Amino acid sequence: MPISRYQNFSTILDTKTRKRRLESFPPITAQELRRPDDLFVELSDAQRIDVLAAEYLGDGRYWWAICLLNDLTFPFGQQVAAGTILRVPSSIDLFVNTIQKKLVK
């Protein structure tokens, strides 16, 4: 039987949707990660989060940082609608360092 790559994730109750979701991020809130120099991007066309991450953060694999910063809970394969304004970290290094400091506490 194949093993799911998600088997080690816990599930948590999403207070917004009242549905369960995978706990894929550390216990840190978007508010704790926000910086005054973050970028605000208004999408002119529908766009996937990984494409946005590649454009602004240099690598599509940083999609999770944009999701965490904007409280997006299930972005996989979905496009974000045109006109949406998303907050994007100005520095992925500072963003990751903030998360790592939180995990060490």
Short mmCIF file of N, CA, C and O in Angstrom, two decimals:
data_model
loop_
_atom_site.label_atom_id
_atom_site.label_comp_id
_atom_site.label_asym_id
_atom_site.label_seq_id
_atom_site.Cartn_x
_atom_site.Cartn_y
_atom_site.Cartn_z
N MET A 1 0.84 -1.18 0.00
CA MET A 1 0.00 0.00 0.00
C MET A 1 0.89 1.25 0.00
O MET A 1 1.84 1.33 0.76
N PRO A 2 0.62 2.23 -0.86
CA PRO A 2 1.43 3.44 -0.90
C PRO A 2 1.27 4.25 0.38
O PRO A 2 0.22 4.23 1.02
N ILE A 3 2.32 4.96 0.72
CA ILE A 3 2.32 5.81 1.91
C ILE A 3 2.08 7.25 1.47
O ILE A 3 2.73 7.75 0.56
N SER A 4 1.15 7.92 2.14
CA SER A 4 0.85 9.31 1.82
C SER A 4 1.95 10.23 2.34
O SER A 4 2.43 10.06 3.47
N ARG A 5 2.33 11.20 1.55
CA ARG A 5 3.33 12.17 2.00
C ARG A 5 2.76 13.10 3.07
O ARG A 5 3.49 13.85 3.69
N TYR A 6 1.46 13.05 3.29
CA TYR A 6 0.81 13.90 4.29
C TYR A 6 0.52 13.16 5.59
O TYR A 6 -0.07 13.72 6.49
N GLN A 7 0.95 11.91 5.70
CA GLN A 7 0.58 11.09 6.85
C GLN A 7 1.09 11.64 8.18
O GLN A 7 0.49 11.38 9.22
N ASN A 8 2.18 12.37 8.18
CA ASN A 8 2.73 12.89 9.43
C ASN A 8 2.17 14.24 9.85
O ASN A 8 2.54 14.78 10.88
N PHE A 9 1.29 14.82 9.03
CA PHE A 9 0.67 16.10 9.37
C PHE A 9 -0.53 15.88 10.28
O PHE A 9 -1.31 14.94 10.09
N SER A 10 -0.67 16.74 11.25
CA SER A 10 -1.87 16.74 12.09
C SER A 10 -2.96 17.50 11.36
O SER A 10 -2.69 18.25 10.43
N THR A 11 -4.19 17.31 11.81
CA THR A 11 -5.27 18.13 11.26
C THR A 11 -5.72 19.10 12.34
O THR A 11 -5.66 18.81 13.53
N ILE A 12 -6.12 20.28 11.90
CA ILE A 12 -6.63 21.29 12.82
C ILE A 12 -7.94 21.82 12.27
O ILE A 12 -8.22 21.71 11.08
N LEU A 13 -8.73 22.39 13.16
CA LEU A 13 -10.00 22.97 12.77
C LEU A 13 -9.76 24.40 12.32
O LEU A 13 -9.21 25.21 13.07
N ASP A 14 -10.14 24.71 11.09
CA ASP A 14 -10.02 26.07 10.56
C ASP A 14 -11.19 26.88 11.10
O ASP A 14 -12.34 26.57 10.82
N THR A 15 -10.89 27.90 11.89
CA THR A 15 -11.96 28.67 12.54
C THR A 15 -12.78 29.49 11.56
O THR A 15 -13.92 29.83 11.84
N LYS A 16 -12.21 29.79 10.40
CA LYS A 16 -12.96 30.57 9.40
C LYS A 16 -13.99 29.71 8.68
O LYS A 16 -15.13 30.11 8.49
N THR A 17 -13.56 28.52 8.25
CA THR A 17 -14.44 27.67 7.44
C THR A 17 -15.15 26.60 8.25
O THR A 17 -16.06 25.97 7.76
N ARG A 18 -14.68 26.37 9.48
CA ARG A 18 -15.20 25.31 10.36
C ARG A 18 -14.94 23.92 9.76
O ARG A 18 -15.63 22.96 10.06
N LYS A 19 -13.95 23.82 8.90
CA LYS A 19 -13.56 22.54 8.31
C LYS A 19 -12.18 22.18 8.82
O LYS A 19 -11.40 23.04 9.21
N ARG A 20 -11.87 20.91 8.76
CA ARG A 20 -10.53 20.46 9.13
C ARG A 20 -9.58 20.62 7.96
O ARG A 20 -9.96 20.45 6.82
N ARG A 21 -8.33 20.95 8.27
CA ARG A 21 -7.30 21.07 7.25
C ARG A 21 -6.00 20.54 7.82
O ARG A 21 -5.86 20.38 9.03
N LEU A 22 -5.05 20.27 6.94
CA LEU A 22 -3.74 19.82 7.39
C LEU A 22 -2.99 20.96 8.06
O LEU A 22 -3.02 22.09 7.61
N GLU A 23 -2.34 20.63 9.15
CA GLU A 23 -1.49 21.62 9.82
C GLU A 23 -0.13 21.55 9.14
O GLU A 23 0.70 20.72 9.46
N SER A 24 0.07 22.42 8.16
CA SER A 24 1.29 22.35 7.37
C SER A 24 2.26 23.48 7.66
O SER A 24 3.33 23.53 7.10
N PHE A 25 1.88 24.39 8.53
CA PHE A 25 2.74 25.51 8.88
C PHE A 25 3.01 25.50 10.37
O PHE A 25 2.22 24.96 11.14
N PRO A 26 4.08 26.13 10.79
CA PRO A 26 4.34 26.21 12.23
C PRO A 26 3.26 27.06 12.90
O PRO A 26 2.57 27.84 12.24
N PRO A 27 3.10 26.92 14.21
CA PRO A 27 2.07 27.68 14.92
C PRO A 27 2.46 29.15 15.04
O PRO A 27 2.91 29.61 16.09
N ILE A 28 2.31 29.87 13.97
CA ILE A 28 2.67 31.28 13.93
C ILE A 28 1.60 31.99 13.10
O ILE A 28 1.08 31.42 12.15
N THR A 29 1.27 33.18 13.49
CA THR A 29 0.21 33.90 12.78
C THR A 29 0.80 34.84 11.74
O THR A 29 1.97 35.23 11.82
N ALA A 30 -0.04 35.20 10.79
CA ALA A 30 0.37 36.16 9.76
C ALA A 30 0.80 37.47 10.41
O ALA A 30 1.76 38.11 9.97
N GLN A 31 0.11 37.87 11.46
CA GLN A 31 0.42 39.14 12.14
C GLN A 31 1.85 39.15 12.67
O GLN A 31 2.54 40.17 12.61
N GLU A 32 2.32 38.01 13.16
CA GLU A 32 3.68 37.92 13.70
C GLU A 32 4.74 38.03 12.61
O GLU A 32 5.90 38.33 12.90
N LEU A 33 4.36 37.77 11.38
CA LEU A 33 5.31 37.76 10.27
C LEU A 33 5.32 39.05 9.46
O LEU A 33 6.20 39.25 8.63
N ARG A 34 4.34 39.89 9.66
CA ARG A 34 4.22 41.11 8.85
C ARG A 34 5.31 42.10 9.19
O ARG A 34 5.66 42.29 10.35
N ARG A 35 5.84 42.73 8.14
CA ARG A 35 6.89 43.75 8.29
C ARG A 35 6.44 45.00 7.53
O ARG A 35 5.71 44.90 6.55
N PRO A 36 6.89 46.16 7.97
CA PRO A 36 6.47 47.39 7.30
C PRO A 36 6.93 47.49 5.85
O PRO A 36 6.32 48.21 5.05
N ASP A 37 7.97 46.75 5.48
CA ASP A 37 8.47 46.83 4.10
C ASP A 37 7.95 45.71 3.20
O ASP A 37 8.43 45.53 2.09
N ASP A 38 6.93 44.96 3.66
CA ASP A 38 6.30 43.95 2.80
C ASP A 38 5.74 44.61 1.55
O ASP A 38 5.39 45.80 1.56
N LEU A 39 5.65 43.84 0.49
CA LEU A 39 5.09 44.33 -0.76
C LEU A 39 3.60 44.03 -0.81
O LEU A 39 3.15 43.02 -0.27
N PHE A 40 2.84 44.87 -1.46
CA PHE A 40 1.43 44.62 -1.70
C PHE A 40 1.25 44.53 -3.21
O PHE A 40 1.58 45.47 -3.93
N VAL A 41 0.75 43.40 -3.65
CA VAL A 41 0.63 43.12 -5.07
C VAL A 41 -0.85 42.97 -5.42
O VAL A 41 -1.53 42.11 -4.85
N GLU A 42 -1.34 43.80 -6.34
CA GLU A 42 -2.70 43.65 -6.83
C GLU A 42 -2.62 42.86 -8.13
O GLU A 42 -1.93 43.27 -9.08
N LEU A 43 -3.32 41.76 -8.17
CA LEU A 43 -3.26 40.89 -9.34
C LEU A 43 -4.12 41.47 -10.46
O LEU A 43 -5.29 41.76 -10.26
N SER A 44 -3.52 41.63 -11.62
CA SER A 44 -4.27 42.14 -12.76
C SER A 44 -5.00 41.02 -13.50
O SER A 44 -6.00 41.24 -14.15
N ASP A 45 -4.47 39.81 -13.38
CA ASP A 45 -5.08 38.61 -13.97
C ASP A 45 -5.13 37.55 -12.88
O ASP A 45 -4.40 37.61 -11.89
N ALA A 46 -5.99 36.55 -13.07
CA ALA A 46 -6.00 35.42 -12.15
C ALA A 46 -4.61 34.78 -12.19
O ALA A 46 -4.00 34.66 -13.25
N GLN A 47 -4.10 34.39 -11.04
CA GLN A 47 -2.74 33.89 -10.98
C GLN A 47 -2.61 32.84 -9.89
O GLN A 47 -3.27 32.91 -8.86
N ARG A 48 -1.74 31.86 -10.11
CA ARG A 48 -1.45 30.85 -9.09
C ARG A 48 -0.42 31.42 -8.13
O ARG A 48 0.45 32.22 -8.50
N ILE A 49 -0.49 30.95 -6.88
CA ILE A 49 0.41 31.43 -5.83
C ILE A 49 1.86 31.07 -6.14
O ILE A 49 2.77 31.86 -5.89
N ASP A 50 2.11 29.89 -6.68
CA ASP A 50 3.49 29.51 -6.97
C ASP A 50 4.10 30.39 -8.05
O ASP A 50 5.30 30.69 -8.02
N VAL A 51 3.30 30.83 -9.00
CA VAL A 51 3.79 31.73 -10.04
C VAL A 51 4.14 33.09 -9.44
O VAL A 51 5.16 33.69 -9.77
N LEU A 52 3.30 33.55 -8.53
CA LEU A 52 3.56 34.81 -7.84
C LEU A 52 4.84 34.72 -7.00
O LEU A 52 5.67 35.63 -7.00
N ALA A 53 5.02 33.59 -6.33
CA ALA A 53 6.23 33.39 -5.52
C ALA A 53 7.48 33.38 -6.40
O ALA A 53 8.51 33.96 -6.04
N ALA A 54 7.40 32.75 -7.55
CA ALA A 54 8.54 32.73 -8.46
C ALA A 54 8.89 34.14 -8.93
O ALA A 54 10.07 34.51 -8.99
N GLU A 55 7.87 34.92 -9.21
CA GLU A 55 8.10 36.27 -9.71
C GLU A 55 8.68 37.21 -8.65
O GLU A 55 9.61 37.96 -8.92
N TYR A 56 8.15 37.15 -7.43
CA TYR A 56 8.54 38.11 -6.40
C TYR A 56 9.58 37.60 -5.41
O TYR A 56 10.31 38.39 -4.81
N LEU A 57 9.64 36.27 -5.22
CA LEU A 57 10.56 35.72 -4.24
C LEU A 57 11.68 34.90 -4.88
O LEU A 57 12.54 34.38 -4.19
N GLY A 58 11.62 34.76 -6.21
CA GLY A 58 12.69 34.08 -6.92
C GLY A 58 12.55 32.58 -7.05
O GLY A 58 13.35 31.94 -7.70
N ASP A 59 11.52 31.99 -6.43
CA ASP A 59 11.34 30.55 -6.48
C ASP A 59 9.89 30.21 -6.17
O ASP A 59 9.36 30.62 -5.13
N GLY A 60 9.26 29.46 -7.05
CA GLY A 60 7.87 29.08 -6.86
C GLY A 60 7.63 28.22 -5.63
O GLY A 60 6.51 28.12 -5.13
N ARG A 61 8.69 27.61 -5.11
CA ARG A 61 8.55 26.77 -3.92
C ARG A 61 8.29 27.58 -2.65
O ARG A 61 8.01 27.02 -1.59
N TYR A 62 8.34 28.90 -2.75
CA TYR A 62 8.02 29.76 -1.60
C TYR A 62 6.55 30.15 -1.58
O TYR A 62 6.16 31.07 -0.88
N TRP A 63 5.70 29.42 -2.30
CA TRP A 63 4.27 29.68 -2.31
C TRP A 63 3.70 29.72 -0.90
O TRP A 63 2.82 30.50 -0.60
N TRP A 64 4.22 28.86 -0.04
CA TRP A 64 3.70 28.74 1.32
C TRP A 64 3.88 30.03 2.12
O TRP A 64 3.07 30.34 3.00
N ALA A 65 4.93 30.81 1.81
CA ALA A 65 5.16 32.06 2.53
C ALA A 65 4.06 33.07 2.23
O ALA A 65 3.55 33.74 3.13
N ILE A 66 3.65 33.14 0.98
CA ILE A 66 2.56 34.05 0.59
C ILE A 66 1.25 33.57 1.21
O ILE A 66 0.46 34.38 1.72
N CYS A 67 1.04 32.27 1.22
CA CYS A 67 -0.19 31.73 1.83
C CYS A 67 -0.23 32.04 3.32
O CYS A 67 -1.26 32.47 3.84
N LEU A 68 0.87 31.82 4.00
CA LEU A 68 0.92 32.07 5.44
C LEU A 68 0.70 33.54 5.76
O LEU A 68 -0.05 33.89 6.67
N LEU A 69 1.31 34.41 4.99
CA LEU A 69 1.21 35.85 5.23
C LEU A 69 -0.18 36.39 4.94
O LEU A 69 -0.58 37.42 5.49
N ASN A 70 -0.95 35.70 4.10
CA ASN A 70 -2.29 36.16 3.72
C ASN A 70 -3.41 35.27 4.25
O ASN A 70 -4.55 35.40 3.82
N ASP A 71 -3.08 34.36 5.16
CA ASP A 71 -4.07 33.45 5.74
C ASP A 71 -4.84 32.65 4.69
O ASP A 71 -6.03 32.41 4.82
N LEU A 72 -4.15 32.23 3.64
CA LEU A 72 -4.75 31.35 2.63
C LEU A 72 -4.55 29.92 3.11
O LEU A 72 -3.42 29.51 3.38
N THR A 73 -5.64 29.15 3.19
CA THR A 73 -5.53 27.83 3.78
C THR A 73 -5.42 26.67 2.81
O THR A 73 -4.89 25.64 3.15
N PHE A 74 -5.96 26.78 1.61
CA PHE A 74 -5.88 25.65 0.68
C PHE A 74 -5.72 26.16 -0.75
O PHE A 74 -6.66 26.19 -1.52
N PRO A 75 -4.51 26.57 -1.12
CA PRO A 75 -4.29 27.19 -2.43
C PRO A 75 -3.95 26.23 -3.55
O PRO A 75 -3.81 26.64 -4.69
N PHE A 76 -3.80 24.95 -3.26
CA PHE A 76 -3.25 24.01 -4.24
C PHE A 76 -4.06 23.95 -5.51
O PHE A 76 -5.21 23.57 -5.53
N GLY A 77 -3.42 24.33 -6.61
CA GLY A 77 -4.03 24.26 -7.93
C GLY A 77 -5.07 25.33 -8.20
O GLY A 77 -5.66 25.35 -9.26
N GLN A 78 -5.28 26.22 -7.26
CA GLN A 78 -6.29 27.26 -7.45
C GLN A 78 -5.62 28.57 -7.86
O GLN A 78 -4.52 28.87 -7.44
N GLN A 79 -6.31 29.32 -8.67
CA GLN A 79 -5.82 30.64 -9.04
C GLN A 79 -6.49 31.67 -8.14
O GLN A 79 -7.64 31.51 -7.74
N VAL A 80 -5.75 32.72 -7.83
CA VAL A 80 -6.29 33.82 -7.05
C VAL A 80 -6.89 34.81 -8.04
O VAL A 80 -6.30 35.11 -9.07
N ALA A 81 -8.08 35.29 -7.75
CA ALA A 81 -8.82 36.14 -8.67
C ALA A 81 -8.13 37.47 -8.94
O ALA A 81 -7.47 38.04 -8.07
N ALA A 82 -8.33 37.97 -10.16
CA ALA A 82 -7.83 39.29 -10.53
C ALA A 82 -8.44 40.32 -9.58
O ALA A 82 -9.59 40.20 -9.16
N GLY A 83 -7.66 41.33 -9.25
CA GLY A 83 -8.12 42.38 -8.34
C GLY A 83 -7.79 42.12 -6.89
O GLY A 83 -7.87 43.01 -6.05
N THR A 84 -7.39 40.88 -6.58
CA THR A 84 -7.01 40.53 -5.21
C THR A 84 -5.69 41.20 -4.86
O THR A 84 -4.77 41.24 -5.69
N ILE A 85 -5.59 41.75 -3.67
CA ILE A 85 -4.34 42.34 -3.20
C ILE A 85 -3.72 41.37 -2.20
O ILE A 85 -4.35 41.00 -1.21
N LEU A 86 -2.50 40.94 -2.48
CA LEU A 86 -1.79 40.01 -1.62
C LEU A 86 -0.55 40.66 -1.04
O LEU A 86 0.13 41.43 -1.71
N ARG A 87 -0.28 40.32 0.19
CA ARG A 87 0.94 40.78 0.85
C ARG A 87 2.03 39.76 0.54
O ARG A 87 1.82 38.55 0.67
N VAL A 88 3.20 40.23 0.12
CA VAL A 88 4.32 39.37 -0.23
C VAL A 88 5.52 39.80 0.61
O VAL A 88 5.80 41.01 0.72
N PRO A 89 6.23 38.86 1.22
CA PRO A 89 7.40 39.25 2.02
C PRO A 89 8.42 39.99 1.17
O PRO A 89 8.69 39.61 0.03
N SER A 90 8.98 41.05 1.73
CA SER A 90 10.01 41.80 1.00
C SER A 90 11.32 41.02 0.95
O SER A 90 12.11 41.19 0.04
N SER A 91 11.53 40.16 1.94
CA SER A 91 12.74 39.34 1.99
C SER A 91 12.36 37.95 2.49
O SER A 91 11.92 37.80 3.63
N ILE A 92 12.55 36.95 1.66
CA ILE A 92 12.23 35.59 2.08
C ILE A 92 13.18 35.13 3.18
O ILE A 92 12.80 34.37 4.06
N ASP A 93 14.42 35.61 3.17
CA ASP A 93 15.37 35.24 4.21
C ASP A 93 14.92 35.72 5.58
O ASP A 93 14.95 34.97 6.56
N LEU A 94 14.50 36.98 5.68
CA LEU A 94 14.00 37.51 6.95
C LEU A 94 12.73 36.78 7.38
O LEU A 94 12.52 36.50 8.57
N PHE A 95 11.89 36.47 6.42
CA PHE A 95 10.64 35.75 6.69
C PHE A 95 10.93 34.39 7.31
O PHE A 95 10.38 34.02 8.34
N VAL A 96 11.82 33.63 6.68
CA VAL A 96 12.17 32.30 7.17
C VAL A 96 12.87 32.39 8.52
O VAL A 96 12.60 31.59 9.42
N ASN A 97 13.75 33.37 8.71
CA ASN A 97 14.43 33.55 9.99
C ASN A 97 13.44 33.81 11.12
O ASN A 97 13.61 33.31 12.23
N THR A 98 12.41 34.59 10.85
CA THR A 98 11.38 34.87 11.86
C THR A 98 10.68 33.58 12.26
O THR A 98 10.43 33.34 13.44
N ILE A 99 10.36 32.75 11.29
CA ILE A 99 9.71 31.47 11.59
C ILE A 99 10.64 30.57 12.38
O ILE A 99 10.24 29.94 13.37
N GLN A 100 11.91 30.50 11.99
CA GLN A 100 12.86 29.65 12.69
C GLN A 100 13.03 30.09 14.14
O GLN A 100 13.11 29.25 15.04
N LYS A 101 13.05 31.38 14.39
CA LYS A 101 13.16 31.88 15.76
C LYS A 101 11.95 31.47 16.58
O LYS A 101 12.07 31.13 17.76
N LYS A 102 10.79 31.48 15.98
CA LYS A 102 9.56 31.08 16.66
C LYS A 102 9.61 29.60 17.02
O LYS A 102 9.16 29.19 18.08
N LEU A 103 10.15 28.78 16.13
CA LEU A 103 10.22 27.34 16.37
C LEU A 103 11.19 26.98 17.49
O LEU A 103 11.02 25.97 18.17
N VAL A 104 12.22 27.79 17.67
CA VAL A 104 13.25 27.51 18.68
C VAL A 104 12.74 27.82 20.09
O VAL A 104 13.14 27.18 21.04
N LYS A 105 11.83 28.75 20.21
CA LYS A 105 11.31 29.17 21.53
C LYS A 105 10.71 28.03 22.28
O LYS A 105 10.15 27.12 21.87
#
